[in-house]
Amino acid sequence: MIKIPQHIIDGIIAQAKAELPNEACGLLTGLGDTVQKQYPLTNVDHSPEHFSFDPREQFQVLKSARAEGQKIIANYHSHPATPARPSEEDKRLAFDPNVSYLIVSLAAEQPVVKAFSLVDGDLIPNEILVV
Ligand SMILES: [Zn+2]
């Protein structure tokens, strides 16, 4: 389970919409299973079907999180036109069993946000508790 404040869910959705038609991405930091801060990152692929974090921005987030006594506990990206399910590429690129993988889908009229965890090489659904 991952606990995410409503305003951060709203922030992820707003970023995903702002970056259409491309995928948006970012990191979430916090403590334990509770997200406290959203860090939007640049999708250096600038693509509607792929994303890659900007490595320098990613490093800055790591530094900020450490300075605040927090950890990166989740990453997120958007699917502009497909459901909130991990693609084959998402599964292939997932490597960290200690973080949650969030996907926000804008395929339907209402945005959908889902979380997944890496278990035995597969991304399986993980419950989101909005706090
Ligand atoms: Zn994806």
mmCIF file of C-alpha atoms and ligand atoms in Angstrom:
data_model
loop_
_atom_site.group_PDB
_atom_site.id
_atom_site.type_symbol
_atom_site.label_atom_id
_atom_site.label_comp_id
_atom_site.label_asym_id
_atom_site.label_seq_id
_atom_site.Cartn_x
_atom_site.Cartn_y
_atom_site.Cartn_z
ATOM 1 C CA MET A 1 0.000 0.000 0.000
ATOM 2 C CA ILE A 2 1.129 3.554 -0.679
ATOM 3 C CA LYS A 3 -0.425 6.607 0.973
ATOM 4 C CA ILE A 4 -0.639 9.699 -1.213
ATOM 5 C CA PRO A 5 -2.115 13.098 -0.291
ATOM 6 C CA GLN A 6 -4.945 14.215 -2.565
ATOM 7 C CA HIS A 7 -3.088 17.382 -3.604
ATOM 8 C CA ILE A 8 -0.206 15.281 -4.924
ATOM 9 C CA ILE A 9 -2.570 13.048 -6.920
ATOM 10 C CA ASP A 10 -4.055 16.261 -8.328
ATOM 11 C CA GLY A 11 -0.538 17.567 -9.065
ATOM 12 C CA ILE A 12 0.416 14.431 -11.000
ATOM 13 C CA ILE A 13 -2.775 14.614 -13.065
ATOM 14 C CA ALA A 14 -2.251 18.336 -13.750
ATOM 15 C CA GLN A 15 1.321 17.690 -14.924
ATOM 16 C CA ALA A 16 0.185 14.786 -17.122
ATOM 17 C CA LYS A 17 -2.400 17.058 -18.792
ATOM 18 C CA ALA A 18 0.062 19.940 -19.167
ATOM 19 C CA GLU A 19 2.571 17.728 -20.983
ATOM 20 C CA LEU A 20 0.140 16.220 -23.479
ATOM 21 C CA PRO A 21 0.586 14.793 -26.059
ATOM 22 C CA ASN A 22 3.787 13.484 -24.440
ATOM 23 C CA GLU A 23 4.235 11.264 -21.431
ATOM 24 C CA ALA A 24 4.934 13.102 -18.180
ATOM 25 C CA CYS A 25 7.130 11.654 -15.439
ATOM 26 C CA GLY A 26 8.477 12.358 -11.990
ATOM 27 C CA LEU A 27 9.428 11.129 -8.549
ATOM 28 C CA LEU A 28 7.657 11.066 -5.188
ATOM 29 C CA THR A 29 9.542 11.297 -1.917
ATOM 30 C CA GLY A 30 8.410 10.619 1.614
ATOM 31 C CA LEU A 31 8.857 8.419 4.610
ATOM 32 C CA GLY A 32 7.824 4.793 4.989
ATOM 33 C CA ASP A 33 4.804 4.290 2.752
ATOM 34 C CA THR A 34 3.609 7.916 2.882
ATOM 35 C CA VAL A 35 4.323 10.313 0.021
ATOM 36 C CA GLN A 36 5.108 13.859 1.078
ATOM 37 C CA LYS A 37 6.484 15.595 -1.997
ATOM 38 C CA GLN A 38 6.122 15.496 -5.783
ATOM 39 C CA TYR A 39 9.060 16.239 -8.080
ATOM 40 C CA PRO A 40 8.027 16.651 -11.720
ATOM 41 C CA LEU A 41 10.902 15.663 -14.002
ATOM 42 C CA THR A 42 11.604 16.393 -17.656
ATOM 43 C CA ASN A 43 10.789 13.519 -19.992
ATOM 44 C CA VAL A 44 13.948 13.737 -22.089
ATOM 45 C CA ASP A 45 12.363 11.405 -24.698
ATOM 46 C CA HIS A 46 9.637 14.040 -25.376
ATOM 47 C CA SER A 47 7.491 11.172 -26.631
ATOM 48 C CA PRO A 48 3.817 10.164 -26.325
ATOM 49 C CA GLU A 49 4.881 6.529 -25.868
ATOM 50 C CA HIS A 50 8.123 6.570 -23.886
ATOM 51 C CA PHE A 51 9.723 8.393 -21.033
ATOM 52 C CA SER A 52 13.203 8.748 -19.565
ATOM 53 C CA PHE A 53 14.080 10.843 -16.552
ATOM 54 C CA ASP A 54 16.601 13.629 -16.931
ATOM 55 C CA PRO A 55 19.516 12.070 -14.988
ATOM 56 C CA ARG A 56 20.703 15.394 -13.583
ATOM 57 C CA GLU A 57 17.232 16.251 -12.276
ATOM 58 C CA GLN A 58 16.942 12.748 -10.869
ATOM 59 C CA PHE A 59 20.206 13.246 -8.970
ATOM 60 C CA GLN A 60 18.991 16.613 -7.613
ATOM 61 C CA VAL A 61 15.848 14.950 -6.253
ATOM 62 C CA LEU A 62 17.972 12.303 -4.553
ATOM 63 C CA LYS A 63 20.073 15.047 -2.952
ATOM 64 C CA SER A 64 17.026 17.067 -1.812
ATOM 65 C CA ALA A 65 15.360 13.969 -0.404
ATOM 66 C CA ARG A 66 18.469 13.032 1.548
ATOM 67 C CA ALA A 67 18.837 16.591 2.887
ATOM 68 C CA GLU A 68 15.235 16.400 4.139
ATOM 69 C CA GLY A 69 15.651 12.939 5.646
ATOM 70 C CA GLN A 70 13.335 11.452 3.041
ATOM 71 C CA LYS A 71 13.569 8.750 0.432
ATOM 72 C CA ILE A 72 12.352 8.314 -3.111
ATOM 73 C CA ILE A 73 9.433 5.970 -2.537
ATOM 74 C CA ALA A 74 7.710 6.077 -5.910
ATOM 75 C CA ASN A 75 8.083 7.145 -9.495
ATOM 76 C CA TYR A 76 5.289 8.008 -11.882
ATOM 77 C CA HIS A 77 4.597 8.503 -15.550
ATOM 78 C CA SER A 78 1.554 9.117 -17.682
ATOM 79 C CA HIS A 79 -0.120 7.129 -20.420
ATOM 80 C CA PRO A 80 -1.730 9.804 -22.626
ATOM 81 C CA ALA A 81 -3.855 7.375 -24.645
ATOM 82 C CA THR A 82 -3.654 3.925 -23.036
ATOM 83 C CA PRO A 83 -4.972 2.467 -19.755
ATOM 84 C CA ALA A 84 -3.152 2.717 -16.397
ATOM 85 C CA ARG A 85 -1.468 -0.656 -16.912
ATOM 86 C CA PRO A 86 2.270 -1.267 -17.190
ATOM 87 C CA SER A 87 3.412 -1.692 -20.784
ATOM 88 C CA GLU A 88 5.910 -4.404 -21.699
ATOM 89 C CA GLU A 89 8.544 -1.673 -21.723
ATOM 90 C CA ASP A 90 7.468 -0.469 -18.259
ATOM 91 C CA LYS A 91 7.964 -4.018 -16.967
ATOM 92 C CA ARG A 92 11.303 -4.353 -18.695
ATOM 93 C CA LEU A 93 12.601 -1.068 -17.257
ATOM 94 C CA ALA A 94 11.332 -1.658 -13.703
ATOM 95 C CA PHE A 95 14.185 -2.712 -11.451
ATOM 96 C CA ASP A 96 13.554 -1.500 -7.898
ATOM 97 C CA PRO A 97 11.368 -3.690 -5.638
ATOM 98 C CA ASN A 98 11.500 -0.993 -2.930
ATOM 99 C CA VAL A 99 9.555 1.726 -4.761
ATOM 100 C CA SER A 100 6.043 1.988 -6.169
ATOM 101 C CA TYR A 101 5.461 2.540 -9.862
ATOM 102 C CA LEU A 102 2.541 4.889 -10.508
ATOM 103 C CA ILE A 103 0.816 5.245 -13.837
ATOM 104 C CA VAL A 104 -1.713 7.976 -14.597
ATOM 105 C CA SER A 105 -3.924 7.322 -17.596
ATOM 106 C CA LEU A 106 -5.620 10.100 -19.531
ATOM 107 C CA ALA A 107 -7.241 7.657 -21.972
ATOM 108 C CA ALA A 108 -10.718 8.071 -20.479
ATOM 109 C CA GLU A 109 -12.549 11.271 -19.626
ATOM 110 C CA GLN A 110 -11.712 10.808 -15.938
ATOM 111 C CA PRO A 111 -7.974 10.400 -15.240
ATOM 112 C CA VAL A 112 -7.056 7.102 -13.553
ATOM 113 C CA VAL A 113 -4.047 6.704 -11.234
ATOM 114 C CA LYS A 114 -2.820 3.243 -10.287
ATOM 115 C CA ALA A 115 0.197 1.957 -8.385
ATOM 116 C CA PHE A 116 2.267 -1.168 -9.006
ATOM 117 C CA SER A 117 5.096 -2.947 -7.224
ATOM 118 C CA LEU A 118 7.857 -5.066 -8.657
ATOM 119 C CA VAL A 119 7.454 -8.638 -7.426
ATOM 120 C CA ASP A 120 9.361 -11.521 -9.008
ATOM 121 C CA GLY A 121 10.088 -9.470 -12.111
ATOM 122 C CA ASP A 122 6.461 -8.502 -12.654
ATOM 123 C CA LEU A 123 4.623 -5.257 -11.876
ATOM 124 C CA ILE A 124 1.627 -6.192 -9.770
ATOM 125 C CA PRO A 125 -1.135 -3.826 -8.528
ATOM 126 C CA ASN A 126 -0.480 -2.018 -5.267
ATOM 127 C CA GLU A 127 -3.237 -0.242 -3.353
ATOM 128 C CA ILE A 128 -3.262 3.578 -3.207
ATOM 129 C CA LEU A 129 -4.690 5.127 -0.055
ATOM 130 C CA VAL A 130 -5.511 8.797 -0.620
ATOM 131 C CA VAL A 131 -4.818 10.720 2.587
HETATM 132 ZN ZN ZN B 1 4.161 3.238 -19.294
#
